[in-house]
Coordinates of C-alpha atoms in Angstrom, one line a residue:
Chain M
M1 CA 155.2 97.6 102.8
T2 CA 155.3 101.2 101.6
E3 CA 154.5 102.3 98.1
T4 CA 158.1 103.1 97.5
E5 CA 159.3 99.7 98.5
N6 CA 156.6 98.1 96.4
C7 CA 157.3 100.0 93.3
C8 CA 159.8 101.8 91.3
T9 CA 162.7 101.9 93.7
P10 CA 163.1 98.3 94.7
K11 CA 165.8 97.5 97.3
V12 CA 167.0 94.5 95.3
A13 CA 168.7 94.7 92.0
P14 CA 166.4 96.3 89.3
T15 CA 164.6 94.0 87.0
D16 CA 162.6 94.6 83.8
S17 CA 159.6 95.1 86.0
C18 CA 159.2 97.8 88.6
C19 CA 157.2 95.4 90.7
P20 CA 158.6 93.5 93.7
V21 CA 160.9 90.8 92.6
N22 CA 158.9 88.0 94.2
A23 CA 155.5 89.2 93.2
P24 CA 153.7 88.6 89.9
D25 CA 153.9 91.4 87.5
T26 CA 150.3 92.5 87.7
V27 CA 148.4 95.7 88.0
Q28 CA 147.4 94.8 91.6
N29 CA 151.1 94.4 92.7
C30 CA 152.4 97.5 91.0
C31 CA 151.9 101.1 91.9
P32 CA 153.0 104.2 90.2
P33 CA 155.7 106.5 91.8
K34 CA 154.3 109.4 93.8
S35 CA 155.8 112.1 91.6
G36 CA 158.7 113.0 89.4
K37 CA 159.1 109.6 87.7
Q38 CA 157.3 108.1 84.8
S39 CA 155.1 105.1 85.8
C40 CA 156.3 101.8 84.6
C41 CA 153.2 99.9 85.8
P42 CA 151.2 97.9 83.3
P43 CA 148.3 99.8 81.9
V44 CA 145.1 99.7 84.0
A45 CA 142.0 98.4 82.2
D46 CA 139.9 99.9 85.0
H47 CA 136.1 99.6 84.6
R48 CA 135.6 101.6 87.7
K49 CA 134.3 105.1 87.3
P50 CA 134.6 107.7 90.1
E51 CA 131.0 107.5 91.1
Y52 CA 130.5 103.7 90.7
K53 CA 131.5 100.8 92.9
L54 CA 132.6 97.5 91.3
E55 CA 130.5 94.7 92.7
G56 CA 132.6 92.1 94.6
F57 CA 131.0 89.1 92.7
I58 CA 132.5 90.3 89.4
E59 CA 135.8 88.6 88.9
N60 CA 136.7 89.4 85.3
W61 CA 135.6 90.9 82.0
L62 CA 134.9 89.2 78.8
D63 CA 135.3 90.8 75.3
T64 CA 132.2 90.1 73.2
P65 CA 130.7 91.4 70.0
I66 CA 128.4 93.6 72.2
G67 CA 131.3 94.9 74.3
E68 CA 132.9 93.9 77.6
I69 CA 130.7 91.8 79.8
P70 CA 131.3 91.1 83.5
V71 CA 132.2 87.6 84.4
V72 CA 130.7 86.7 87.8
A73 CA 132.1 84.2 90.4
R74 CA 130.5 80.8 90.7
K75 CA 131.1 80.9 94.5
L76 CA 129.6 83.3 97.0
N77 CA 131.9 85.4 99.0
R78 CA 131.5 86.6 102.5
V79 CA 129.7 89.8 101.5
D80 CA 127.2 87.6 99.5
Q81 CA 126.7 85.3 102.5
F82 CA 126.3 88.2 104.9
G83 CA 123.8 89.9 102.6
R84 CA 121.7 86.8 102.3
I85 CA 121.5 86.4 106.1
A86 CA 120.8 90.1 106.6
M87 CA 118.1 90.1 104.0
R88 CA 116.3 87.2 105.7
W89 CA 116.0 89.4 108.7
G90 CA 114.7 92.3 106.8
I91 CA 117.9 94.3 106.6
G92 CA 118.3 95.9 103.2
R93 CA 115.4 93.9 101.7
N94 CA 114.2 96.6 99.5
H95 CA 117.7 97.3 98.0
Y96 CA 118.9 93.8 97.6
A97 CA 119.4 94.0 93.8
V98 CA 121.9 93.7 91.1
A99 CA 122.1 95.9 88.0
P100 CA 120.1 94.6 85.1
G101 CA 122.1 93.5 82.1
I102 CA 124.1 90.5 80.7
Y103 CA 126.6 88.7 82.8
A104 CA 128.9 85.8 82.0
V105 CA 129.6 82.7 84.1
G106 CA 132.8 81.0 83.0
T107 CA 133.7 81.5 79.4
P108 CA 130.5 81.3 77.4
D109 CA 130.5 81.5 73.6
A110 CA 128.0 82.2 70.9
E111 CA 126.4 78.7 71.4
A112 CA 126.1 79.0 75.2
E113 CA 122.7 79.1 76.9
V114 CA 121.1 82.3 77.9
L115 CA 119.5 82.1 81.4
I116 CA 117.0 84.7 82.4
S117 CA 117.0 85.9 86.0
A118 CA 115.5 88.6 88.2
N119 CA 117.6 91.4 89.5
Y120 CA 116.9 90.2 93.1
K121 CA 120.4 89.4 94.3
L122 CA 119.3 86.2 96.1
S123 CA 117.9 84.8 92.9
F124 CA 121.0 85.8 91.0
D125 CA 123.4 84.4 93.7
V126 CA 121.5 81.0 93.7
L127 CA 121.7 80.8 89.9
R128 CA 125.4 81.6 89.5
R129 CA 126.2 79.2 92.4
S130 CA 124.2 76.4 90.9
L131 CA 125.7 76.3 87.5
G132 CA 128.5 73.9 88.3
S133 CA 131.0 73.9 85.4
I134 CA 128.4 75.2 82.9
N135 CA 129.5 78.3 80.9
A136 CA 126.5 80.5 80.3
W137 CA 125.1 83.9 79.8
I138 CA 122.8 85.4 82.5
L139 CA 120.4 88.0 81.3
V140 CA 119.2 89.9 84.4
I141 CA 116.0 91.7 83.8
D142 CA 114.7 94.6 85.9
T143 CA 112.2 93.3 88.5
K144 CA 112.8 96.2 90.9
G145 CA 114.7 93.9 93.2
I146 CA 111.9 91.4 93.5
N147 CA 112.3 87.6 93.3
V148 CA 111.3 85.7 90.2
W149 CA 108.1 84.2 91.5
C150 CA 106.7 87.3 93.1
A151 CA 107.8 89.5 90.2
A152 CA 106.1 87.1 87.8
G153 CA 102.9 87.4 89.8
K154 CA 103.2 91.2 89.6
G155 CA 104.1 91.2 85.9
T156 CA 107.5 92.8 86.3
F157 CA 109.2 89.5 85.5
G158 CA 107.2 89.3 82.3
T159 CA 106.9 89.0 78.5
D160 CA 107.4 92.7 77.8
E161 CA 110.5 93.1 80.0
I162 CA 112.2 90.0 78.4
I163 CA 111.5 91.3 74.9
R164 CA 112.8 94.7 75.8
C165 CA 116.0 93.4 77.4
V166 CA 116.7 91.0 74.5
K167 CA 116.5 93.9 72.1
K168 CA 118.2 96.5 74.4
F169 CA 121.2 94.2 75.1
H170 CA 121.5 93.1 71.4
L171 CA 121.3 89.4 72.3
T172 CA 121.1 88.4 68.6
K173 CA 124.7 89.7 68.3
L174 CA 125.9 87.7 71.3
V175 CA 124.5 84.2 70.5
T176 CA 123.8 82.3 67.3
H177 CA 120.8 80.3 68.7
R178 CA 117.4 81.7 69.5
R179 CA 116.7 80.1 72.9
L180 CA 116.1 81.6 76.3
I181 CA 116.0 79.5 79.5
V182 CA 113.4 81.0 81.7
P183 CA 112.9 79.8 85.3
Q184 CA 109.7 77.9 85.5
L185 CA 108.4 80.0 88.4
G186 CA 108.6 83.0 86.1
A187 CA 105.9 81.5 84.0
P188 CA 103.0 83.4 85.7
G189 CA 104.4 86.5 84.1
V190 CA 105.6 85.2 80.8
A191 CA 103.7 84.1 77.7
A192 CA 106.2 81.9 75.7
H193 CA 104.3 82.4 72.4
L194 CA 104.3 86.2 72.8
V195 CA 108.0 86.3 73.6
K196 CA 108.6 84.4 70.3
N197 CA 106.4 86.9 68.5
G198 CA 108.1 89.9 70.1
C199 CA 111.8 89.0 69.7
D200 CA 112.0 85.7 67.8
F201 CA 113.5 83.9 70.8
N202 CA 112.0 80.6 72.0
V203 CA 111.3 80.3 75.7
V204 CA 112.4 77.0 77.2
Y205 CA 111.2 76.7 80.8
G206 CA 113.9 75.5 83.1
P207 CA 113.4 73.7 86.4
V208 CA 111.8 75.3 89.5
R209 CA 115.1 75.1 91.4
A210 CA 118.3 76.5 90.0
Q211 CA 120.3 73.6 91.4
D212 CA 118.6 71.2 89.0
L213 CA 120.0 73.2 86.0
P214 CA 123.1 71.0 85.4
A215 CA 120.8 67.9 85.3
F216 CA 118.3 69.8 83.1
F217 CA 121.0 70.4 80.5
T218 CA 122.3 66.9 80.8
Y219 CA 118.9 65.6 79.8
N220 CA 118.9 67.9 76.7
R221 CA 116.8 70.6 78.4
Q222 CA 114.2 68.3 79.7
A223 CA 113.0 68.6 83.3
T224 CA 111.8 65.5 85.2
P225 CA 108.4 65.8 86.9
A226 CA 110.2 66.3 90.3
M227 CA 112.1 69.3 88.9
R228 CA 108.8 70.9 87.8
R229 CA 107.2 70.8 91.3
V230 CA 107.4 73.3 94.1
N231 CA 108.2 71.8 97.5
F232 CA 107.7 73.3 100.9
T233 CA 110.2 71.3 103.0
L234 CA 110.9 71.9 106.6
L235 CA 114.0 73.9 105.7
D236 CA 112.0 76.0 103.2
R237 CA 109.6 76.8 106.0
I238 CA 112.2 77.5 108.7
V239 CA 114.1 79.9 106.4
L240 CA 111.0 81.9 105.9
T241 CA 110.0 82.3 109.6
P242 CA 112.2 85.3 110.4
V243 CA 110.5 87.2 107.6
E244 CA 107.1 86.7 109.2
I245 CA 108.3 88.4 112.4
T246 CA 110.4 91.1 110.8
I247 CA 107.6 92.4 108.6
L248 CA 105.6 92.9 111.8
Y249 CA 108.3 95.0 113.5
R250 CA 106.2 98.2 113.4
Q251 CA 103.0 96.6 114.6
I252 CA 104.8 94.8 117.4
F253 CA 106.3 98.0 118.6
Y254 CA 103.0 100.0 118.7
T255 CA 101.1 97.1 120.2
A256 CA 103.8 96.7 122.9
L257 CA 103.6 100.5 123.6
A258 CA 99.8 100.3 123.9
L259 CA 99.9 97.3 126.2
L260 CA 102.4 99.2 128.5
L261 CA 100.0 102.2 128.7
L262 CA 96.9 100.1 129.2
G263 CA 98.7 97.9 131.8
G264 CA 99.2 101.0 134.0
I265 CA 95.5 101.8 134.2
G266 CA 93.8 100.6 137.3
S267 CA 92.1 101.6 140.6
Q268 CA 95.0 104.1 141.1
V269 CA 94.2 105.7 137.7
F270 CA 97.7 105.1 136.4
S271 CA 100.6 103.2 138.0
T272 CA 104.0 102.9 136.5
S273 CA 104.8 99.7 138.3
A274 CA 101.5 98.2 137.1
A275 CA 102.4 99.4 133.6
L276 CA 105.7 97.5 133.7
I277 CA 104.4 94.4 135.4
R278 CA 101.0 94.0 133.8
G279 CA 102.0 95.5 130.5
G280 CA 105.2 93.6 130.5
S281 CA 103.3 90.3 131.1
A282 CA 100.9 91.1 128.3
I283 CA 103.7 91.8 125.9
A284 CA 105.5 88.6 126.8
T285 CA 102.3 86.5 126.3
G286 CA 101.5 88.3 123.1
F287 CA 105.0 87.6 121.8
S288 CA 104.6 83.9 122.7
G289 CA 101.5 83.9 120.5
L290 CA 103.5 85.4 117.7
V291 CA 106.2 82.7 118.1
A292 CA 103.5 80.0 118.2
G293 CA 101.9 81.3 115.0
A294 CA 104.9 82.5 113.0
V295 CA 107.6 80.1 114.0
I296 CA 106.1 76.9 115.5
T297 CA 103.1 76.6 113.1
P298 CA 105.2 76.8 110.0
V299 CA 107.6 74.1 111.3
L300 CA 104.8 71.8 112.2
L301 CA 102.6 72.8 109.3
P302 CA 102.1 69.3 107.6
W303 CA 101.2 67.6 110.9
L304 CA 98.8 70.1 112.4
P305 CA 95.1 69.2 112.0
G306 CA 93.0 71.1 109.5
R307 CA 93.8 72.7 106.1
A308 CA 93.2 76.4 107.0
F309 CA 96.4 78.0 108.3
S310 CA 94.4 80.0 110.9
L311 CA 93.1 76.7 112.3
K312 CA 96.6 75.2 112.4
G313 CA 97.6 78.4 114.4
I314 CA 94.9 77.8 116.9
W315 CA 96.4 74.4 117.9
T316 CA 99.9 75.8 118.5
G317 CA 98.5 78.9 120.3
L318 CA 96.4 76.8 122.6
A319 CA 99.3 74.5 123.3
I320 CA 101.6 77.4 124.2
A321 CA 98.9 79.1 126.3
I322 CA 98.3 75.9 128.3
L323 CA 102.1 75.3 128.7
L324 CA 102.6 78.9 129.8
G325 CA 99.8 78.6 132.3
G326 CA 100.0 81.5 134.7
S327 CA 103.8 81.4 135.0
L328 CA 104.1 84.8 133.2
L329 CA 101.4 86.3 135.3
P330 CA 102.2 87.2 138.9
D331 CA 98.6 87.8 139.8
A332 CA 97.4 84.7 138.1
G333 CA 93.7 83.9 138.5
S334 CA 91.0 82.3 136.4
T335 CA 89.9 85.5 134.6
I336 CA 93.4 86.3 133.6
H337 CA 94.0 82.8 132.5
I338 CA 91.0 83.0 130.1
A339 CA 92.4 86.3 128.8
L340 CA 95.8 84.7 128.3
L341 CA 94.3 81.7 126.5
L342 CA 92.3 83.9 124.1
Q343 CA 95.1 86.4 123.4
V344 CA 97.8 83.8 122.7
T345 CA 95.5 81.7 120.5
A346 CA 94.1 84.7 118.5
I347 CA 97.6 86.1 117.8
S348 CA 98.9 82.7 116.9
S349 CA 96.0 82.1 114.6
Y350 CA 96.5 85.5 112.9
A351 CA 100.3 85.0 112.5
A352 CA 99.8 81.5 111.1
M353 CA 97.2 82.8 108.6
N354 CA 99.7 85.4 107.5
F355 CA 102.1 82.6 106.6
T356 CA 99.8 81.8 103.6
G357 CA 101.8 84.4 101.8
S358 CA 105.0 82.5 102.3
S359 CA 103.6 79.1 101.5
T360 CA 103.8 77.5 98.1
Y361 CA 100.4 75.8 97.8
T362 CA 97.7 78.2 99.0
S363 CA 95.3 79.9 96.5
P364 CA 94.0 83.5 96.7
S365 CA 90.4 82.2 96.7
G366 CA 91.2 79.8 99.5
V367 CA 93.0 82.4 101.6
E368 CA 90.2 84.9 101.2
K369 CA 87.6 82.2 102.2
E370 CA 89.5 81.3 105.4
M371 CA 90.1 85.0 106.2
R372 CA 86.4 85.8 106.1
I373 CA 85.8 83.2 108.8
A374 CA 89.0 83.6 110.8
I375 CA 89.4 87.3 111.1
P376 CA 86.0 88.0 112.9
C377 CA 86.8 85.1 115.3
Q378 CA 90.3 86.5 116.0
L379 CA 89.0 90.0 116.6
I380 CA 86.3 88.8 119.0
A381 CA 88.9 86.8 120.9
V382 CA 91.3 89.7 121.2
V383 CA 88.5 92.1 122.3
I384 CA 87.3 89.7 125.0
A385 CA 90.9 89.1 126.1
L386 CA 91.6 92.8 126.3
G387 CA 88.3 93.4 128.2
L388 CA 89.0 90.7 130.7
W389 CA 92.6 91.9 131.2
L390 CA 91.6 95.5 131.8
W391 CA 88.8 94.4 134.1
T392 CA 91.2 92.4 136.4
A393 CA 93.0 95.7 137.1
F394 CA 90.1 97.1 139.1
Chain W
M1 CA 103.0 67.1 98.4
A2 CA 100.5 64.7 100.0
H3 CA 100.5 66.8 103.1
Q4 CA 100.3 70.1 101.2
K5 CA 96.6 70.2 100.3
Y6 CA 94.7 73.4 100.8
L7 CA 91.0 74.1 101.0
K8 CA 88.7 71.9 98.8
N9 CA 86.5 73.2 96.0
V10 CA 87.6 76.9 96.1
V11 CA 89.8 77.4 93.1
T12 CA 88.5 79.2 90.0
L13 CA 90.5 77.2 87.4
K14 CA 88.6 76.2 84.3
L15 CA 89.7 74.5 81.1
E16 CA 87.8 74.6 77.8
Q17 CA 89.1 71.3 76.4
E18 CA 87.5 71.9 73.0
K19 CA 89.9 74.7 72.4
C20 CA 93.0 72.7 73.5
V21 CA 95.6 72.0 70.9
G22 CA 97.6 69.7 73.1
C23 CA 100.8 71.7 73.2
G24 CA 101.4 70.6 76.8
L25 CA 102.7 73.9 78.0
C26 CA 100.2 74.1 80.8
A27 CA 101.5 70.8 82.3
I28 CA 105.1 72.1 81.9
V29 CA 104.6 75.4 83.7
C30 CA 102.3 74.2 86.5
P31 CA 104.3 73.8 89.6
R32 CA 101.5 71.8 91.3
A33 CA 100.9 69.0 88.8
V34 CA 97.3 70.1 88.2
F35 CA 97.3 69.1 84.5
K36 CA 98.0 65.9 82.7
I37 CA 98.4 65.5 78.9
E38 CA 96.6 62.5 77.5
D39 CA 95.4 61.7 74.0
D40 CA 97.0 65.0 72.9
L41 CA 94.7 67.0 75.2
A42 CA 95.1 68.7 78.5
W43 CA 93.1 67.3 81.4
I44 CA 92.7 68.8 84.9
T45 CA 93.5 65.9 87.2
A46 CA 94.1 67.6 90.5
L47 CA 91.9 70.7 90.7
D48 CA 92.4 71.3 94.4
N49 CA 96.2 71.4 93.9
C50 CA 95.8 74.7 92.0
M51 CA 97.2 77.8 93.7
E52 CA 95.8 80.1 91.0
C53 CA 99.3 81.4 90.0
G54 CA 98.1 81.9 86.4
A55 CA 101.1 80.4 84.7
C56 CA 99.0 78.0 82.6
V57 CA 96.6 80.8 81.5
G58 CA 99.4 83.1 80.2
N59 CA 101.2 80.3 78.4
C60 CA 98.1 78.7 76.7
P61 CA 98.5 79.8 73.1
V62 CA 94.8 79.3 72.4
G63 CA 93.2 80.8 75.5
A64 CA 91.6 77.6 76.7
I65 CA 92.3 78.1 80.4
T66 CA 90.9 80.7 82.8
V67 CA 91.6 81.4 86.4
H68 CA 91.2 84.2 88.8
A69 CA 94.9 84.5 89.5
G70 CA 96.3 86.5 92.3
V71 CA 98.4 86.8 95.5
G72 CA 97.5 84.2 98.1
C73 CA 98.8 86.4 100.9
A74 CA 96.7 87.4 103.9
S75 CA 98.2 90.8 104.4
A76 CA 97.8 91.6 100.7
I77 CA 94.1 90.7 100.8
I78 CA 93.6 92.7 104.0
H79 CA 95.3 95.7 102.3
S80 CA 93.0 95.2 99.3
W81 CA 89.9 95.1 101.6
L82 CA 91.0 98.4 103.2
T83 CA 92.0 100.2 100.0
G84 CA 89.8 98.6 97.4
D85 CA 92.9 97.9 95.3
E86 CA 93.8 94.5 93.9
P87 CA 95.8 92.3 96.3
S88 CA 99.4 92.8 95.5
C89 CA 102.9 92.2 97.0
D90 CA 103.1 96.0 97.4
C91 CA 101.0 95.6 100.5
G92 CA 103.4 97.6 102.6
G93 CA 104.8 94.7 104.6
G94 CA 106.1 93.2 101.4
G95 CA 105.5 89.6 102.4
N96 CA 108.3 87.4 101.1
C97 CA 108.4 89.2 97.8

């Protein structure tokens, strides 16, 4: 339908509105004439400015004593869903943020709860999706696009930023109560008593998971013990496995390049076909070690013997190395088998140890202790594996 | 949580119970059920559960709790070994932060 058909010269008999007869008389359905005529479209309350893009999750605006506040959707749209998947694979991770400020969910009033969130879009999306029918304000603080827990550890989700935002956004004019619902995992960065001193708002720690918020409010802002505990379920672990591989993109690329070059070295000084065959085999076995440590170990984490993650990674690495046998190696022999075993196991152990950063129960003291033992062992295994592999070329 | 036990006897968490005022906030903020409130006092009942996040320390209004809090992330610790900086999520790779 062209603009002319859609607007001020309808083919059917004119009505009071210039909009199409069968369409609602809204801004979206009406367009001004190109020229020469006065526009009869409803006035546009457009919040867009030439240099800004209106976020797709904002569905309306709410007039409040502190000005117009964006009302965000409770459901995620396709862009939100795509963004979540892409972010899991490391695409746009560093820019996955929403603008700090106050947002509304539903039609909150002066008595509605104020929920604090990070400006990491995944946190924000989970929160607005979890609220059910609750009308609330969300105060998004600037954590530089980092999630609540990590930002709390770094201090960006913290006491000072909460106090600053409460004052900056004039929260006392928006609500009559003096209560902030802070996610429990933000507690490492927040001192409730200092927030009270700084802006006269009481911090009430909400549950660990946003989806427990409706129940939390039903129980008069009380969380059950289960709501206060972090889990590390199979799904939690699986969701995090792509991250482990994507953060190693660069190292994987340079290692693969080095293996290709080293694979070509032999009695003929350098052979391209050897580079492709031997180097390719080494890359494939190395990658299988990475999968064993970064994917299989997290999935089997509770059932693998030992408490140190590097030890758990040894079991999966050994299993994969034994399963692979010499199938990836055209010139399989005993020496190359030992190299394979050491390489896959060492890489798997390292990748599994790296998963401590994703886990929800390891302590820095513990990780450092296991690293002081594991890293020298991993290095020795890799050096021996590399030596044996190079030796087999001559 | 029964399966999710990390290394024994490594955590640096300490509670000076004589300072405790029994506000219970440490038990509320701890995501690993390390504390229990009994007789209006906090007790450490599961020391090895502690992941040294520091939530209890920051929220104790009387400074009764101490811990060497930090990032339990291997790549962050390696980065700190190489640079001498404190382990942080700004370790380049970014971890899951």
